Coordinates of C-alpha atoms and ligand atoms in Angstrom, one line a residue:
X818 CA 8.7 49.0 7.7
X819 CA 9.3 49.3 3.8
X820 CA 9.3 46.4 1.4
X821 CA 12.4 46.2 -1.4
X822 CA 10.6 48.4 -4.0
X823 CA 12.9 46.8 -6.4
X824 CA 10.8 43.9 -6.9
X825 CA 8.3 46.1 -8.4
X826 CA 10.6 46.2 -11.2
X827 CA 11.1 42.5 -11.8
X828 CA 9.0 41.7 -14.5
X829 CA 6.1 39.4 -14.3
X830 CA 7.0 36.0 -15.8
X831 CA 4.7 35.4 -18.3
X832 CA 6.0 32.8 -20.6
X833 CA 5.0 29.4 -19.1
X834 CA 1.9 30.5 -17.8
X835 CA 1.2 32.1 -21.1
X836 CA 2.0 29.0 -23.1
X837 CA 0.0 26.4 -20.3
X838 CA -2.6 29.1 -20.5
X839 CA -3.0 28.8 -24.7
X840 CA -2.4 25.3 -24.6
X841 CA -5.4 25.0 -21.9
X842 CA -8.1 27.2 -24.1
X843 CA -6.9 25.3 -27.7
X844 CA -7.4 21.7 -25.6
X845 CA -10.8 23.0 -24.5
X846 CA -11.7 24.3 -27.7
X847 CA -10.9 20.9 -29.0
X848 CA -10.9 18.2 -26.9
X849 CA -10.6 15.3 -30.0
X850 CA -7.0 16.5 -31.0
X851 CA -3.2 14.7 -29.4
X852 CA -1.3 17.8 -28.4
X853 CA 2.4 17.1 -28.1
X854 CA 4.5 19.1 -25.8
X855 CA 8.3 20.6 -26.8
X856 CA 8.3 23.1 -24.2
X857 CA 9.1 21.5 -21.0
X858 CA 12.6 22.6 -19.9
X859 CA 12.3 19.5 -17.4
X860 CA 13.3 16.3 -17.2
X861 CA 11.3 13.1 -18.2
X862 CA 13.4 9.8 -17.6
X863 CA 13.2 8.8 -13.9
X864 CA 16.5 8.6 -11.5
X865 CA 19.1 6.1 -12.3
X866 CA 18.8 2.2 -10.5
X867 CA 22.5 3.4 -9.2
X868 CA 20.6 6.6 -7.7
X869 CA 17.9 4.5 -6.6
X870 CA 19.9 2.2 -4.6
X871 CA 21.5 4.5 -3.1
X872 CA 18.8 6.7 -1.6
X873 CA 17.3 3.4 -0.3
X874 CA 20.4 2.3 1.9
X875 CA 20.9 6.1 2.9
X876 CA 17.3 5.9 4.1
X877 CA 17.9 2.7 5.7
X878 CA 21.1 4.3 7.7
X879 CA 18.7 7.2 9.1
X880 CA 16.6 4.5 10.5
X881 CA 19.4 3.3 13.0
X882 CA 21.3 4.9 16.1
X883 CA 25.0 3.8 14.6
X884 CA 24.3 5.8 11.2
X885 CA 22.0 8.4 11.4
X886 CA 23.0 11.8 10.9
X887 CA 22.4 15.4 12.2
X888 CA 23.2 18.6 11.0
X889 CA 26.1 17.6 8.5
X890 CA 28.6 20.3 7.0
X891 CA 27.4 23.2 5.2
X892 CA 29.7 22.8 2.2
X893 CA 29.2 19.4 1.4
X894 CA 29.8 15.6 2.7
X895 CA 33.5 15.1 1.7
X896 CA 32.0 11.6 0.2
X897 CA 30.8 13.6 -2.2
X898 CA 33.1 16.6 -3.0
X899 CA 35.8 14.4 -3.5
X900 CA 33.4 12.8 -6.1
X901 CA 33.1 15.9 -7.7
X902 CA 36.6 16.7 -7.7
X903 CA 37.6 13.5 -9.0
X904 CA 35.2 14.7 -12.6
X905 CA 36.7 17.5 -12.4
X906 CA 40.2 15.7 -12.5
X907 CA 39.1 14.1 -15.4
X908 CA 39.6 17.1 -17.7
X909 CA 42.6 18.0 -16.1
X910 CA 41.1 20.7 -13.7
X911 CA 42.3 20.7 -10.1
X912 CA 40.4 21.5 -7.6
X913 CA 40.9 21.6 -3.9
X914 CA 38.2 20.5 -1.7
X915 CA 37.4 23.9 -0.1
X916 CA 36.5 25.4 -3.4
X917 CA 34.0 22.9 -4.0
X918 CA 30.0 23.5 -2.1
X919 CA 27.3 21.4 -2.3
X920 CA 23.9 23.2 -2.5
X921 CA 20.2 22.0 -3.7
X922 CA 21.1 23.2 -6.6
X923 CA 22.5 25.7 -9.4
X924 CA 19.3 28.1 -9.2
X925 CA 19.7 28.9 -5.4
X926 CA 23.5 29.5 -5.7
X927 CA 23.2 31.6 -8.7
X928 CA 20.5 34.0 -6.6
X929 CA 22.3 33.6 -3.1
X930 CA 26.2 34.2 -4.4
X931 CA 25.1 37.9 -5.2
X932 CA 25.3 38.2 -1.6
X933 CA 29.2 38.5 -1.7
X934 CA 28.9 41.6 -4.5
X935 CA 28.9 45.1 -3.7
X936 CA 25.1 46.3 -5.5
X937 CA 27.4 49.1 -7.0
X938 CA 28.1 46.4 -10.0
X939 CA 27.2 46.6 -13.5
X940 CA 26.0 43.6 -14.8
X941 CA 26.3 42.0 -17.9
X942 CA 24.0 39.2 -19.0
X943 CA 24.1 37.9 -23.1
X944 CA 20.2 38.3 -24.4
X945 CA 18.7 35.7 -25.3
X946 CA 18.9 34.3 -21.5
X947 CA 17.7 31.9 -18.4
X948 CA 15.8 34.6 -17.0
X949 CA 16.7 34.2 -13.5
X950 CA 20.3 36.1 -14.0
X951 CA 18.2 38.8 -14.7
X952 CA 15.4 38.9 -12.2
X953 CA 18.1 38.3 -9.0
X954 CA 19.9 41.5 -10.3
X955 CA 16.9 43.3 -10.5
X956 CA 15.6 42.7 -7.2
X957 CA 18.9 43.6 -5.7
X958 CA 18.8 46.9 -7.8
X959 CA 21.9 46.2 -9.6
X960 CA 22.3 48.2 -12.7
X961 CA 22.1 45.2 -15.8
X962 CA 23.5 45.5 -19.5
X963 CA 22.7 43.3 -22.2
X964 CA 25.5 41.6 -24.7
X965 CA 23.2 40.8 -27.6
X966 CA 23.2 36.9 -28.9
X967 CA 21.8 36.8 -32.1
X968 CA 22.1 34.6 -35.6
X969 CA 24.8 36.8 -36.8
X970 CA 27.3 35.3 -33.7
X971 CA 25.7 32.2 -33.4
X972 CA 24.1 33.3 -30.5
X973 CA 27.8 33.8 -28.8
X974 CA 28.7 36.8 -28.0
X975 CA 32.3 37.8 -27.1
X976 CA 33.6 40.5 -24.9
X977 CA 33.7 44.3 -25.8
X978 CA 36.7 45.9 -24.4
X979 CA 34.9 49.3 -24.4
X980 CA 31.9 47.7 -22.0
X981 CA 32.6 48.1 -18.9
X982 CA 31.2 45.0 -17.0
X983 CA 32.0 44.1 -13.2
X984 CA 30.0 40.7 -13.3
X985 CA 29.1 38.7 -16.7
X986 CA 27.0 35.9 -16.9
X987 CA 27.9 33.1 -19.2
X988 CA 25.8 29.9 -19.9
X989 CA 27.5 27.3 -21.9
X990 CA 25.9 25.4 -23.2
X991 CA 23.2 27.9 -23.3
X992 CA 19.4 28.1 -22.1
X993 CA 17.6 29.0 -24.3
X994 CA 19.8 28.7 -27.2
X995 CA 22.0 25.5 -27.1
X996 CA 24.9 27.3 -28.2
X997 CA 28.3 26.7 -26.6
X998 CA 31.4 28.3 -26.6
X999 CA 34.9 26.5 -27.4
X1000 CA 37.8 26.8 -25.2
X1001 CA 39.1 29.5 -27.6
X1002 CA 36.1 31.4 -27.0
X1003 CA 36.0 31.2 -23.6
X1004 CA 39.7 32.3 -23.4
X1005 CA 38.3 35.5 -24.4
X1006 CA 35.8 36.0 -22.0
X1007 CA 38.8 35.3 -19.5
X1008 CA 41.0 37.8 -20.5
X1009 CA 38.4 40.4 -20.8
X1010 CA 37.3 39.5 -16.8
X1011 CA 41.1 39.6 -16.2
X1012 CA 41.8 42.4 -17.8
X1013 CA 38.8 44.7 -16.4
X1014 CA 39.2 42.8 -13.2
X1015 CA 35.8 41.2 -13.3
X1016 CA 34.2 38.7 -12.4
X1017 CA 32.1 35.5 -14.7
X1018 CA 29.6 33.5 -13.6
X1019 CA 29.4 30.8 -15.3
X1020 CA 26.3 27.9 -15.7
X1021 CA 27.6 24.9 -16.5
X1022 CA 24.1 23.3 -16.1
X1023 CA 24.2 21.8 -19.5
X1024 CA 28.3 20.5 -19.8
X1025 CA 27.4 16.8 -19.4
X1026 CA 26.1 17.3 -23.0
X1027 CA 29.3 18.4 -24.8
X1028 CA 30.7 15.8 -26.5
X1029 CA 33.6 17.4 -28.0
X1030 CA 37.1 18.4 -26.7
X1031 CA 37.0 21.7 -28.7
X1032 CA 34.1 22.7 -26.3
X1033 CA 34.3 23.7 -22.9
X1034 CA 32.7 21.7 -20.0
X1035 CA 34.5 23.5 -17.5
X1036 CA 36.0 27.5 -17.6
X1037 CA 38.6 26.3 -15.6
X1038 CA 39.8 24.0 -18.4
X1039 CA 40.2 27.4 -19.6
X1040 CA 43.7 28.7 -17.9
X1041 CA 43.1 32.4 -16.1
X1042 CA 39.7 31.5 -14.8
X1043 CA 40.9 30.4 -11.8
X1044 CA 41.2 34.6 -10.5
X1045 CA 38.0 35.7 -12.3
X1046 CA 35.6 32.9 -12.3
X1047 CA 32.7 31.3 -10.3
X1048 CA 31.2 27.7 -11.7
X1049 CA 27.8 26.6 -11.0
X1050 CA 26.5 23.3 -12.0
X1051 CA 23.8 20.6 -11.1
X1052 CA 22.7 17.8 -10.9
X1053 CA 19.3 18.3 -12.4
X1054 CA 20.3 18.0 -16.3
X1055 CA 22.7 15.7 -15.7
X1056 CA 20.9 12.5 -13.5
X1057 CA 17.2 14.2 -13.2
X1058 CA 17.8 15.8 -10.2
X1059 CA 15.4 18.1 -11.0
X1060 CA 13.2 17.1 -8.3
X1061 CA 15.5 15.6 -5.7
X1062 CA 17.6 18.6 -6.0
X1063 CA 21.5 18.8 -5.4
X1064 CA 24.3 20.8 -7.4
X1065 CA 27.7 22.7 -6.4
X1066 CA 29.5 25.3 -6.9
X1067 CA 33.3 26.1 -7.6
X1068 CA 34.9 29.1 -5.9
X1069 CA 38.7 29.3 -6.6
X1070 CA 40.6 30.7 -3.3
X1071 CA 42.6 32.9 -6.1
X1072 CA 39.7 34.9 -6.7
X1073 CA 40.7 38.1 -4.2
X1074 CA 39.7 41.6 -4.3
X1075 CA 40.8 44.3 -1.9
X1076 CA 42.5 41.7 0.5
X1077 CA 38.8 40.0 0.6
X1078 CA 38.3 36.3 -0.8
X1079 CA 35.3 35.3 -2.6
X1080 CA 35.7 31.6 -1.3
X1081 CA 35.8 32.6 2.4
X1082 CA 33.1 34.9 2.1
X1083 CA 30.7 32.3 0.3
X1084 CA 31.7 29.6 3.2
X1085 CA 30.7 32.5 5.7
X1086 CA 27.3 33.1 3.5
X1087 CA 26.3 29.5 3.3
X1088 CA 27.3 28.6 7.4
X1089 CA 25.1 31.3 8.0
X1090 CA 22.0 31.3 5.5
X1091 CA 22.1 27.6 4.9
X1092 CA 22.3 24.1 6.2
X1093 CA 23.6 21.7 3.9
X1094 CA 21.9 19.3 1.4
X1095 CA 19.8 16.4 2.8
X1096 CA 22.1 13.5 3.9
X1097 CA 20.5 11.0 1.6
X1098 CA 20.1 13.6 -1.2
X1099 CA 24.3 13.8 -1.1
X1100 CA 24.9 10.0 -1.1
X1101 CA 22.4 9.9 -3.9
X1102 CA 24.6 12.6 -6.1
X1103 CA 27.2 10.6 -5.4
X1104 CA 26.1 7.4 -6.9
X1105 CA 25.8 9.4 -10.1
X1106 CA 29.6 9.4 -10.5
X1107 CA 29.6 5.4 -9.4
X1108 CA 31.2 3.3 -12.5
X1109 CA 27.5 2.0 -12.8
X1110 CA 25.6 5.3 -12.0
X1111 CA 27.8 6.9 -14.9
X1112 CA 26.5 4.2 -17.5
X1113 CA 22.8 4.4 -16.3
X1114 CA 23.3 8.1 -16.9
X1115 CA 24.9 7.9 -19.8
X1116 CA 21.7 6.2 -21.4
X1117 CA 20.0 8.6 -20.2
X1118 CA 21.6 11.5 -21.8
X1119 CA 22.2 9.6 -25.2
X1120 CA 18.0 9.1 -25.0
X1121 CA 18.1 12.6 -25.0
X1122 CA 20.2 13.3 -27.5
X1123 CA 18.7 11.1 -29.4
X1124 CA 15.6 13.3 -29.6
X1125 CA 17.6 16.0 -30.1
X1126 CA 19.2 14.9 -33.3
X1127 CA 15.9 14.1 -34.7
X1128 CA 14.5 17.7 -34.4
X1129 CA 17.8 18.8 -35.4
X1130 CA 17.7 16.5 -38.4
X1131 CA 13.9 17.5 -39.2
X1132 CA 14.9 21.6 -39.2
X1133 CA 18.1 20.7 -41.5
X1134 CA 16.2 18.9 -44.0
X1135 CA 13.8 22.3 -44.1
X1136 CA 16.4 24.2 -44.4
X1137 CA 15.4 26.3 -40.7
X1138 CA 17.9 28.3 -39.4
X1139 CA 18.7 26.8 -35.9
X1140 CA 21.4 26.5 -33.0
X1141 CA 21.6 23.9 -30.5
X1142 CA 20.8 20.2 -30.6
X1143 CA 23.9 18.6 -30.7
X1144 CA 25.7 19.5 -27.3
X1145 CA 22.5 20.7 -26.0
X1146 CA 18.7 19.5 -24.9
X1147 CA 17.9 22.7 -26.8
X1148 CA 17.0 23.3 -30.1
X1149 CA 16.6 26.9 -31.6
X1150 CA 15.7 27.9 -34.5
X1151 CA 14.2 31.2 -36.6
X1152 CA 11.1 31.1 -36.7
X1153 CA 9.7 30.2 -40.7
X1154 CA 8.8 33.6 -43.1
X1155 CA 9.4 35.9 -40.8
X1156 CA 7.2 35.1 -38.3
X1157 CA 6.8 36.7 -34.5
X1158 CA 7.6 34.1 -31.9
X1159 CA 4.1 34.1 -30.2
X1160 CA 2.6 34.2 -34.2
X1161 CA 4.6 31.0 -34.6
X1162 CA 3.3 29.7 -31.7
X1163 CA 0.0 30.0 -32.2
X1164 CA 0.5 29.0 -35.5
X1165 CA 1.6 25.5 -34.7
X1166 CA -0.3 24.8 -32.0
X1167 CA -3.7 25.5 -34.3
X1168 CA -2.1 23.5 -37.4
X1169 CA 0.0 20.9 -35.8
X1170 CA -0.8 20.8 -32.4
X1171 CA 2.9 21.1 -30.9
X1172 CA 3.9 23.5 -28.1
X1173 CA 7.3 25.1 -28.1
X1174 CA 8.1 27.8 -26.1
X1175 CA 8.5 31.4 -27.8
X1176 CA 11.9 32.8 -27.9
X1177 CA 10.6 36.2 -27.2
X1178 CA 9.7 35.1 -23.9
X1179 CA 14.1 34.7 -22.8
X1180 CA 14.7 38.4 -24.3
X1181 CA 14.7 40.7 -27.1
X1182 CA 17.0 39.2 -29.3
X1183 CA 14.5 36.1 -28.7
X1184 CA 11.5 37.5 -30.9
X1185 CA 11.3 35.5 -33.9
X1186 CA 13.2 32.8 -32.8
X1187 CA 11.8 29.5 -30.9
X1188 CA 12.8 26.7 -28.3
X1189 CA 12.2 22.9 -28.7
X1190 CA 13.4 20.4 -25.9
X1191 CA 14.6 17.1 -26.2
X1192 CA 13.6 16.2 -22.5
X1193 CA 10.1 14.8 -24.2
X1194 CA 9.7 11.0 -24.7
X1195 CA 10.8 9.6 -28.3
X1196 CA 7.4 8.8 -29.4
X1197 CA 6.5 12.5 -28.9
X1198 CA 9.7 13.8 -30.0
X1199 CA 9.4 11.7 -33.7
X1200 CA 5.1 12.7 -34.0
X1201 CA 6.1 16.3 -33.2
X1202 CA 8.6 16.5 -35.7
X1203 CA 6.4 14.3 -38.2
X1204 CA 4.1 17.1 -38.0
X1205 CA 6.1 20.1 -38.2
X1206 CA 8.0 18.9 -40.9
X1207 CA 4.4 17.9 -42.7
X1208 CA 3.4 22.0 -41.8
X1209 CA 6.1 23.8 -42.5
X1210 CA 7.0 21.8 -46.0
X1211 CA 3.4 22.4 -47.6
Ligands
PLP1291 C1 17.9 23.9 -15.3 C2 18.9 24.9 -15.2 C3 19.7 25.0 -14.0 C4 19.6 24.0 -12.9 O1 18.9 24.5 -11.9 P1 18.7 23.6 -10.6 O2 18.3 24.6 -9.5 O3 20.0 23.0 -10.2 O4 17.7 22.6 -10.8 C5 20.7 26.0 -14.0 N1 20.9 26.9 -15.0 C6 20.1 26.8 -16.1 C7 20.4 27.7 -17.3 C8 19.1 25.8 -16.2 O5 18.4 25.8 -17.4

């Protein structure tokens, strides 16, 4: 036998376990002092009552010979991608049912859909980025390019016609950075996939936090993505499925290459690598777009945002350079006079005792930038701050 050598060439992840690593020495060093964690890209609000309920009678139904339930389909309950379809509507994008699969989640997809690409593509992922575009690429041995984010774009960048890309990665709003592209933006992007016959991944992880119309939730609100464009999203963000785990994926029947279709071969990968989402798990996700799961979750989210505006509001009033916080959990920001990301790190978890997570650790464009999350509680969200704003203003 012989092992994929091309995992030797996936880099070690070092970033969390770096940071839980620092974090564990400084606490043992000294045990008297409150640290206050901004690093978490998790989740801290539990599910919704709406959720709740609904995993309960779900459970209940498994329990009895009239509604329990075997093997269901691969793709999805329909229950549920009509759910899907009908938020979709909402912005005015159609979608059929067959483009629509329900997975356990947008991470999974993201890795498994490169089973339906040749390896011969080039890759293009924007630095600064979720690191898992990268390391999936790498272990398949697929050739990766970089489309540098930085301050001077906003940490957007837009297509180069004389790149050639055959797959782009987009993540609106973005992990790490927060930033999101408009429509207009987007457009771009499309006609640059179009154009060079291409195709864009796209993360919509984060849309449920785009408040406004300028701003995409969806490419396909964006009109050509329907041929070049492949939409992952979850349900982790949005109702703290993080743990529970659910999300979908959108794979238009217009996207065709070579008499192939992308959406019949991804039904052919998922019948055959993969079983469906757990029964109780799907009626669960589908509570989320109930009228009274949307308020619940809606509460949710603003309670985030909430925290977000008030590390936005503390960066503003030093006059930090930052992206992020207002359609975004995210917060990122330049790290104060001129320091390294780790420096900074180290720096404010000695004189403030606050954890972020270094921006060096998503990329090279990253170094001397930094991460702060609004998924914290507010009490921790308002001390942090407090305390940064009392550092960083002396
Ligand atoms: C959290 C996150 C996801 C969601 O992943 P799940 O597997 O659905 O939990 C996807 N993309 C990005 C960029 C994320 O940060």
């Amino acid at each position: 036998m012989q092992l994929n050598t091309n995992y030797s060439n996936v880099n070690d992840s070092y970033l969390f376990s770096t940071v839980a690593k620092k974090v564990a020495a400084y606490q043992a060093a000294h045990p008297e002092k409150k640290v206050l964690r901004l690093g978490i890209g998790d989740v801290t609000l539990p599910l919704a009552p709406a959720v709740i309920a609904a995993l309960h009678a779900a459970v209940d139904e498994m329990g009895k010979k009239e509604t329990f339930r075997g093997y269901g389909p691969e793709q999805g309950y329909p229950f549920l991608k009509e759910a899907i379809a009908s938020y979709y509507a909402e912005r005015g994008v159609q979608l059929k049912n067959d483009e629509i699969f329900v997975s356990d989640g947008a991470k999974s997809d993201l890795g498994n859909i490169l089973d339906i690409f040749s390896k011969d593509n080039v890759v293009l992922v924007p630095d600064p980025v979720y690191p898992v575009y990268v390391d999936t690429n790498v272990m398949a041995g697929r050739k990766i390019i970089y489309a540098n984010a930085n301050a001077e774009n906003g940490f957007l960048p837009m297509p180069d016609y004389s790149v050639n890309a055959d797959i782009i990665y987009i993540c609106s709003p973005n992990n790490p950075t927060g930033a999101a592209y408009t429509k207009a933006q987007l457009k771009e992007w499309v006609n640059y996939a179009n154009a060079k016959g291409a195709i864009i991944l796209y993360d919509a992880a984060y849309e449920c936090f785009i408040k406004d119309d300028a701003l995409a939730r969806s490419i396909y609100q964006v009109e050509g993505a329907k041929t070049c464009a492949i939409e992952f999203c979850s349900f982790s963000k949005m109702a703290g499925f993080t743990g529970t785990r659910c999300g979908y994926t959108v794979v238009p029947e217009d996207i065709v290459k070579d008499g192939l279709s992308a959406n019949k071969m991804w039904l052919r990968r998922q019948t055959t690598k993969f079983n469906g989402v757990p029964y109780i798990v799907q009626r669960a996700a589908a509570a989320v777009f109930t009228p009274e799961g949307r308020e619940q979750i809606a509460q949710n989210l603003a309670y985030y945002e909430e925290n977000a505006k008030v590390i936005a509001g503390t960066l503003r009033a030093l006059g930090v350079w930052f992206t992020g916080g207002e359609h975004s959990p995210y917060i990122w920001f330049k790290c104060p006079n001129g320091m390294k990301s780790w420096e900074f790190f180290d720096y404010l978890l000695k004189e403030a005792q606050v954890v972020g997570t270094p921006g060096a650790g998503f990329g090279v464009n990253g170094e001397g930038f930094f991460r702060l999350t609004a998924f914290g509680s507010k009490e921790v969200t308002a001390e942090a701050m407090e305390r940064i704003k009392n550092l960083l203003s002396k």
